[in-house]
Tab-separated table of N, CA and C in Angstrom:
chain	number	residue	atom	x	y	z
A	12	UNK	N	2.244	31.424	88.005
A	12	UNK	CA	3.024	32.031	89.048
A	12	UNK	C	4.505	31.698	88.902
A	13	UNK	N	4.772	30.724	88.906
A	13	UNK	CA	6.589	30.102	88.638
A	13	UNK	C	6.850	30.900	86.833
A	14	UNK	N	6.215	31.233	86.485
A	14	UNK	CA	6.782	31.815	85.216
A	14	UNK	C	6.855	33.216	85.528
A	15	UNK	N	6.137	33.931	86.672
A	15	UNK	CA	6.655	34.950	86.917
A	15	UNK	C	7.660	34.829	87.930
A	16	UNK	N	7.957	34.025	88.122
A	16	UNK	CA	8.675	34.550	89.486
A	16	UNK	C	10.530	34.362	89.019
A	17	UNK	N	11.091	35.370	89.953
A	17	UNK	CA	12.892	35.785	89.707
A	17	UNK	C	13.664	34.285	89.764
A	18	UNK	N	12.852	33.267	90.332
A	18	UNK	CA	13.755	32.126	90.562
A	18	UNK	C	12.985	30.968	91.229
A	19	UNK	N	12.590	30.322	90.987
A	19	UNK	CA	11.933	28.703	91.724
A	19	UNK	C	13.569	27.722	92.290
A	20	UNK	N	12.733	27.169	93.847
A	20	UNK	CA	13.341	26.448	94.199
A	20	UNK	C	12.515	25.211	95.165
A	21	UNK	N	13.260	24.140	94.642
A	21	UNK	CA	12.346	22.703	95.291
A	21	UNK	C	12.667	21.953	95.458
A	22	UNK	N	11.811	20.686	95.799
A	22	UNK	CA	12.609	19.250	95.620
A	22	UNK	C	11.872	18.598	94.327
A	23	UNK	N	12.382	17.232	94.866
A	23	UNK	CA	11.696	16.407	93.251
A	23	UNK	C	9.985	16.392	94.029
A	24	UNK	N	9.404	17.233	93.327
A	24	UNK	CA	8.312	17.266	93.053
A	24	UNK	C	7.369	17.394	92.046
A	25	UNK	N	5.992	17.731	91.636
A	25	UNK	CA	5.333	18.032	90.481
A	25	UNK	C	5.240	19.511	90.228
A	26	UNK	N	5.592	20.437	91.378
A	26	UNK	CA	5.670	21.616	90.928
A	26	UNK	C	6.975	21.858	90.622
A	27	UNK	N	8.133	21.228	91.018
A	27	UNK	CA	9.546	21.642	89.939
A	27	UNK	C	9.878	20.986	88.498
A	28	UNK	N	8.664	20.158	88.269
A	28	UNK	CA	8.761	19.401	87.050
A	28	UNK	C	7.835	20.622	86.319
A	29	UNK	N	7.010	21.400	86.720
A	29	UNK	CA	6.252	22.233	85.932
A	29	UNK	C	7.602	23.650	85.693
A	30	UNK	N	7.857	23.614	86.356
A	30	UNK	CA	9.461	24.937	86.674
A	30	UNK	C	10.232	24.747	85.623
A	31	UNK	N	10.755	23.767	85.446
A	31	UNK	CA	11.305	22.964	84.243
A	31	UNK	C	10.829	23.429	83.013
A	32	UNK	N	9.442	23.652	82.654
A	32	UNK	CA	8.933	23.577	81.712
A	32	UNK	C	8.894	25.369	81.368
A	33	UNK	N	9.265	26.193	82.272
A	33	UNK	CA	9.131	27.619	82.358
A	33	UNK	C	10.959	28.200	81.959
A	34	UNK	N	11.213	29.351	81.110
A	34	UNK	CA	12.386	30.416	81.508
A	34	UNK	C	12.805	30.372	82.970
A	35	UNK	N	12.076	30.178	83.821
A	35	UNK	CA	12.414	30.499	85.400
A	35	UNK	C	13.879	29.695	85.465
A	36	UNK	N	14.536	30.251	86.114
A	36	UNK	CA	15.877	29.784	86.882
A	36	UNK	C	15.526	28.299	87.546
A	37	UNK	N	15.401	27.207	87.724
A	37	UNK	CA	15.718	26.542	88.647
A	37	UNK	C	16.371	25.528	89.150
A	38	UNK	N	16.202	25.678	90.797
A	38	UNK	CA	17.198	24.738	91.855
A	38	UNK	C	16.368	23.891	92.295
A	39	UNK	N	16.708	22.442	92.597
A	39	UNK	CA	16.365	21.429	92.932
A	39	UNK	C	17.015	21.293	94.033
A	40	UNK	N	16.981	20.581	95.375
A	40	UNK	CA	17.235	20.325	96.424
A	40	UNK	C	17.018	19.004	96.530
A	41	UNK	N	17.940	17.770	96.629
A	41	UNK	CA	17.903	16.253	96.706
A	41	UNK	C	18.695	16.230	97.462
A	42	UNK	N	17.692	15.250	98.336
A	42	UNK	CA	18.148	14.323	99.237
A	42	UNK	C	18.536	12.807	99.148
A	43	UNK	N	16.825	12.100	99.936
A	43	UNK	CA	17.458	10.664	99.120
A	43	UNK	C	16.894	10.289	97.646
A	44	UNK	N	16.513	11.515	96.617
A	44	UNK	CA	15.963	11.450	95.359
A	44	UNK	C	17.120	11.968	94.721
A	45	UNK	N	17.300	10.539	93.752
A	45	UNK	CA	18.617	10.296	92.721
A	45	UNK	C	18.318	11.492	91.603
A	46	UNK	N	18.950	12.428	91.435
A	46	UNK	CA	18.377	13.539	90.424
A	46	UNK	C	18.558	12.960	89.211
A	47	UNK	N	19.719	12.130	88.900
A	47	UNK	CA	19.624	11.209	87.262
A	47	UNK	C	18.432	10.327	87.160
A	48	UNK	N	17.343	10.222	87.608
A	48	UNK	CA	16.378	9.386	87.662
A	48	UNK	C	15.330	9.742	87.581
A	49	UNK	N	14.883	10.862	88.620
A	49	UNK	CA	13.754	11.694	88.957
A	49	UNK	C	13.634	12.916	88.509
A	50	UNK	N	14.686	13.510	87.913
A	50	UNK	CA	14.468	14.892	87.228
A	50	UNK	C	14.721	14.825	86.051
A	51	UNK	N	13.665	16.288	85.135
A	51	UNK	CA	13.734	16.432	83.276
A	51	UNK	C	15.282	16.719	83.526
A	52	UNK	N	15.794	16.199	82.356
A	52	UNK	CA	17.120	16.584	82.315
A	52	UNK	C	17.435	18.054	81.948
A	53	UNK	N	16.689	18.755	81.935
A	53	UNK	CA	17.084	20.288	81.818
A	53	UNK	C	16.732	21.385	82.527
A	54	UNK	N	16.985	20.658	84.202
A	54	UNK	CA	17.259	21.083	85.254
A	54	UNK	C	18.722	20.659	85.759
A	55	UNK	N	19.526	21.966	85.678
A	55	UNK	CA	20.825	22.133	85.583
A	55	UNK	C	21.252	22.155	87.098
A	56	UNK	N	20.354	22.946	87.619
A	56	UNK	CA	20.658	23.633	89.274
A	56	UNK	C	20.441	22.541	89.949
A	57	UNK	N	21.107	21.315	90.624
A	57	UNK	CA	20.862	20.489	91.432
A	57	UNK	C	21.649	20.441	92.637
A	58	UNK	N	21.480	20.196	93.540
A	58	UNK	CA	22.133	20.507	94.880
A	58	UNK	C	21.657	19.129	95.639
A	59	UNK	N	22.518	18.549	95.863
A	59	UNK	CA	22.592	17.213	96.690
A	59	UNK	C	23.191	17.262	97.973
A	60	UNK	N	22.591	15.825	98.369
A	60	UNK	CA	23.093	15.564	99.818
A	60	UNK	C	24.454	15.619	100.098
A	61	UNK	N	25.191	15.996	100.640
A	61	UNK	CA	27.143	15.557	101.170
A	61	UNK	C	26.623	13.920	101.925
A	62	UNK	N	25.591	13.791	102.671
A	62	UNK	CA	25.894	12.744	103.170
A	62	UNK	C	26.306	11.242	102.116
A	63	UNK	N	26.975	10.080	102.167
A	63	UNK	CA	27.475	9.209	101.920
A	63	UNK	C	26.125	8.255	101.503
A	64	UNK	N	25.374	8.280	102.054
A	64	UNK	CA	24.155	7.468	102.110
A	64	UNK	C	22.982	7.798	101.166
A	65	UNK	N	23.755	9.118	100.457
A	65	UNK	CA	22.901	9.691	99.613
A	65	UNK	C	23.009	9.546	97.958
A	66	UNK	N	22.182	8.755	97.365
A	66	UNK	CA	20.227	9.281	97.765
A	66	UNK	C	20.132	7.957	98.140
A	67	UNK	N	19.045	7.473	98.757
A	67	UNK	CA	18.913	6.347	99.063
A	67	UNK	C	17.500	5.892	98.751
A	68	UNK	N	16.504	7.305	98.044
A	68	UNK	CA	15.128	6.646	97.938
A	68	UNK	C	14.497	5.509	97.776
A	69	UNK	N	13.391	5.118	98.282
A	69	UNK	CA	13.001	3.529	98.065
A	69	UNK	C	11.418	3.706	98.416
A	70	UNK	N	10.983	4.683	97.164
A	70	UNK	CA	9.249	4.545	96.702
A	70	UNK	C	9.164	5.629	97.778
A	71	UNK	N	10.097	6.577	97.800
A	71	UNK	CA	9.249	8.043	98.519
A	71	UNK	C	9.922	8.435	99.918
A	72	UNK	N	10.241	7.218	100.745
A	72	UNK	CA	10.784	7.131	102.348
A	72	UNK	C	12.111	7.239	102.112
A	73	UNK	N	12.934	7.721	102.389
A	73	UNK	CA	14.315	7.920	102.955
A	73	UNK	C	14.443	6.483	103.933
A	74	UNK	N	15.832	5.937	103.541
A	74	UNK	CA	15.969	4.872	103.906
A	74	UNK	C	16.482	4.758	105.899
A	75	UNK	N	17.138	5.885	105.867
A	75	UNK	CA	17.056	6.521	107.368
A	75	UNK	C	15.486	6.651	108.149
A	76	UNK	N	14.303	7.039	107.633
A	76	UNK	CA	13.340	7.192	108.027
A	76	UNK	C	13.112	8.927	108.652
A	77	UNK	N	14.392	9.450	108.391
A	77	UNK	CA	14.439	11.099	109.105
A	77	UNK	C	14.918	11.902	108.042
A	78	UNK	N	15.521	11.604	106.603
A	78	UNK	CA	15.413	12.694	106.095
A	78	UNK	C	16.592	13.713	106.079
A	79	UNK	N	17.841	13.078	106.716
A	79	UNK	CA	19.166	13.788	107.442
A	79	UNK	C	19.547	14.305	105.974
A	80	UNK	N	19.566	13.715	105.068
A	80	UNK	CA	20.245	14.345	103.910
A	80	UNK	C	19.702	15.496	103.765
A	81	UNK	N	18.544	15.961	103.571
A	81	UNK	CA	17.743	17.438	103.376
A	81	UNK	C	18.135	18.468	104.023
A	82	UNK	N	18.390	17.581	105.732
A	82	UNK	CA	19.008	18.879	106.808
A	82	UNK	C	20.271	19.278	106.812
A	83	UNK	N	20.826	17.971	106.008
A	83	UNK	CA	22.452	18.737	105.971
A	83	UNK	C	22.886	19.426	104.775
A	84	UNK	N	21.806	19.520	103.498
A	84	UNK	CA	22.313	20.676	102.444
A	84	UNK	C	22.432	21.704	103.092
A	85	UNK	N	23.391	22.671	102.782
A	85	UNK	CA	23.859	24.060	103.305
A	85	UNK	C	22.999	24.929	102.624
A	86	UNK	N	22.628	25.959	103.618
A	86	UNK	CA	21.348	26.925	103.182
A	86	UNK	C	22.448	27.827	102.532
A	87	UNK	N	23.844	27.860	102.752
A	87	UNK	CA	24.671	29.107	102.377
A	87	UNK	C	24.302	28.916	100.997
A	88	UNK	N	25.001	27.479	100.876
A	88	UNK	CA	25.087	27.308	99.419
A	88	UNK	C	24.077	27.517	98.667
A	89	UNK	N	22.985	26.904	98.975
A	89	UNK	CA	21.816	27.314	97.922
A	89	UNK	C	21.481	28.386	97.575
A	90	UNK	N	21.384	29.551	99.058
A	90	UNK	CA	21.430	30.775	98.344
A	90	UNK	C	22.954	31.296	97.451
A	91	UNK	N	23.829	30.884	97.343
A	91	UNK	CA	24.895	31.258	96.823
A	91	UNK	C	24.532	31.388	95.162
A	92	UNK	N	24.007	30.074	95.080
A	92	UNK	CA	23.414	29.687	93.420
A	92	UNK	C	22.136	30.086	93.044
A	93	UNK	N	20.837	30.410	93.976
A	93	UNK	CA	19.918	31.213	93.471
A	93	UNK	C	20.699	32.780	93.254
A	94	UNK	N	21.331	33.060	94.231
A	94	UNK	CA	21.668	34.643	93.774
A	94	UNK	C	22.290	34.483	92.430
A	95	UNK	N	23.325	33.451	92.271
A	95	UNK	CA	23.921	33.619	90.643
A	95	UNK	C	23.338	33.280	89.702
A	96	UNK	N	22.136	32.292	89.779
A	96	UNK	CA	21.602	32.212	88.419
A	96	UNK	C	20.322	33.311	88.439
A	97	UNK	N	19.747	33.923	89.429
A	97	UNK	CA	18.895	34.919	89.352
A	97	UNK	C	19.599	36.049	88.999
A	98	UNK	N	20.958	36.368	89.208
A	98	UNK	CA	21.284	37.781	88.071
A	98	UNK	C	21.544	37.274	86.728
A	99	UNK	N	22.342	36.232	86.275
A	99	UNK	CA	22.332	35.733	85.106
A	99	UNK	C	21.155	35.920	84.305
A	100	UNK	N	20.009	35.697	85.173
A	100	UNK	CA	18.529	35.697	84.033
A	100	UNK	C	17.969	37.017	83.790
A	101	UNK	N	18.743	37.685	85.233
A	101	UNK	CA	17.995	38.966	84.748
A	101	UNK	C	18.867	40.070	83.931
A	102	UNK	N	20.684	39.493	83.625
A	102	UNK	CA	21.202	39.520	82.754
A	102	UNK	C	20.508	39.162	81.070
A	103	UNK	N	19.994	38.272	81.406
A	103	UNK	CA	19.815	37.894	79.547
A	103	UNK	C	18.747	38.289	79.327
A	104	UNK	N	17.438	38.483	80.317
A	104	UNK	CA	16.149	39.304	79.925
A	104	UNK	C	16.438	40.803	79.490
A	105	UNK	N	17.852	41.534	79.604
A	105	UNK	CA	17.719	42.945	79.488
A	105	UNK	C	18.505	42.769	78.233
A	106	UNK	N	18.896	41.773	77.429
A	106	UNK	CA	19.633	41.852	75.961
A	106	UNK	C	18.182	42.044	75.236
C-alpha cells in the first residue's frame, strides 16, 4: 500500500521505516524523537518540533508527559511540503 500511494506521512514509527524503503515521497513528523537517531538516513522530509524542549525522548514518553511538541508542528507547513514533494514525484515518474 505505501508503495502505491502519492505520498506517506508519519512519525518515527515501523511503518515510516518501511516508507523509507519504498519511491514514495516521505514526511516524518518529530516531536520528542531526535530524527538523527531514530530515522534511516534517507528520509529527507523531516519536520520538527519549534518547541525548545525538543526532542526530549526518554524510551518512548515525552519528557512533558503531553506530547506539546506534536501539537505545535504547523499543519500549514506540512501540507506545504507534502504538496511539493508530491508534484516533484509525480514530476519524475512522467520522464
Amino acid at each position: 500500500m505505501i508503495d502505491n500511494a502519492e505520498h506517506y506521512i508519519g512519525c518515527d514509527s515501523g511503518l515510516t521505516h518501511l516508507a523509507a524503503c519504498t519511491a514514495t515521497p516521505t514526511t516524518v513528523l518529530c516531536g520528542p524523537t531526535d530524527p538523527s537517531e531514530a530515522l534511516p538516513p534517507d528520509i529527507t522530509n523531516v519536520i520538527t518540533s519549534p518547541l525548545p524542549c525538543a526532542p526530549c525522548d526518554r524510551d518512548g514518553v515525552p519528557a512533558c508527559g503531553e506530547n506539546s511538541c506534536m501539537a505545535k508542528i504547523d499543519v500549514t507547513e506540512v501540507l506545504r511540503i507534502i504538496q511539493k514533494k508530491s508534484s516533484a514525484h509525480k514530476d519524475m515518474q512522467s520522464l
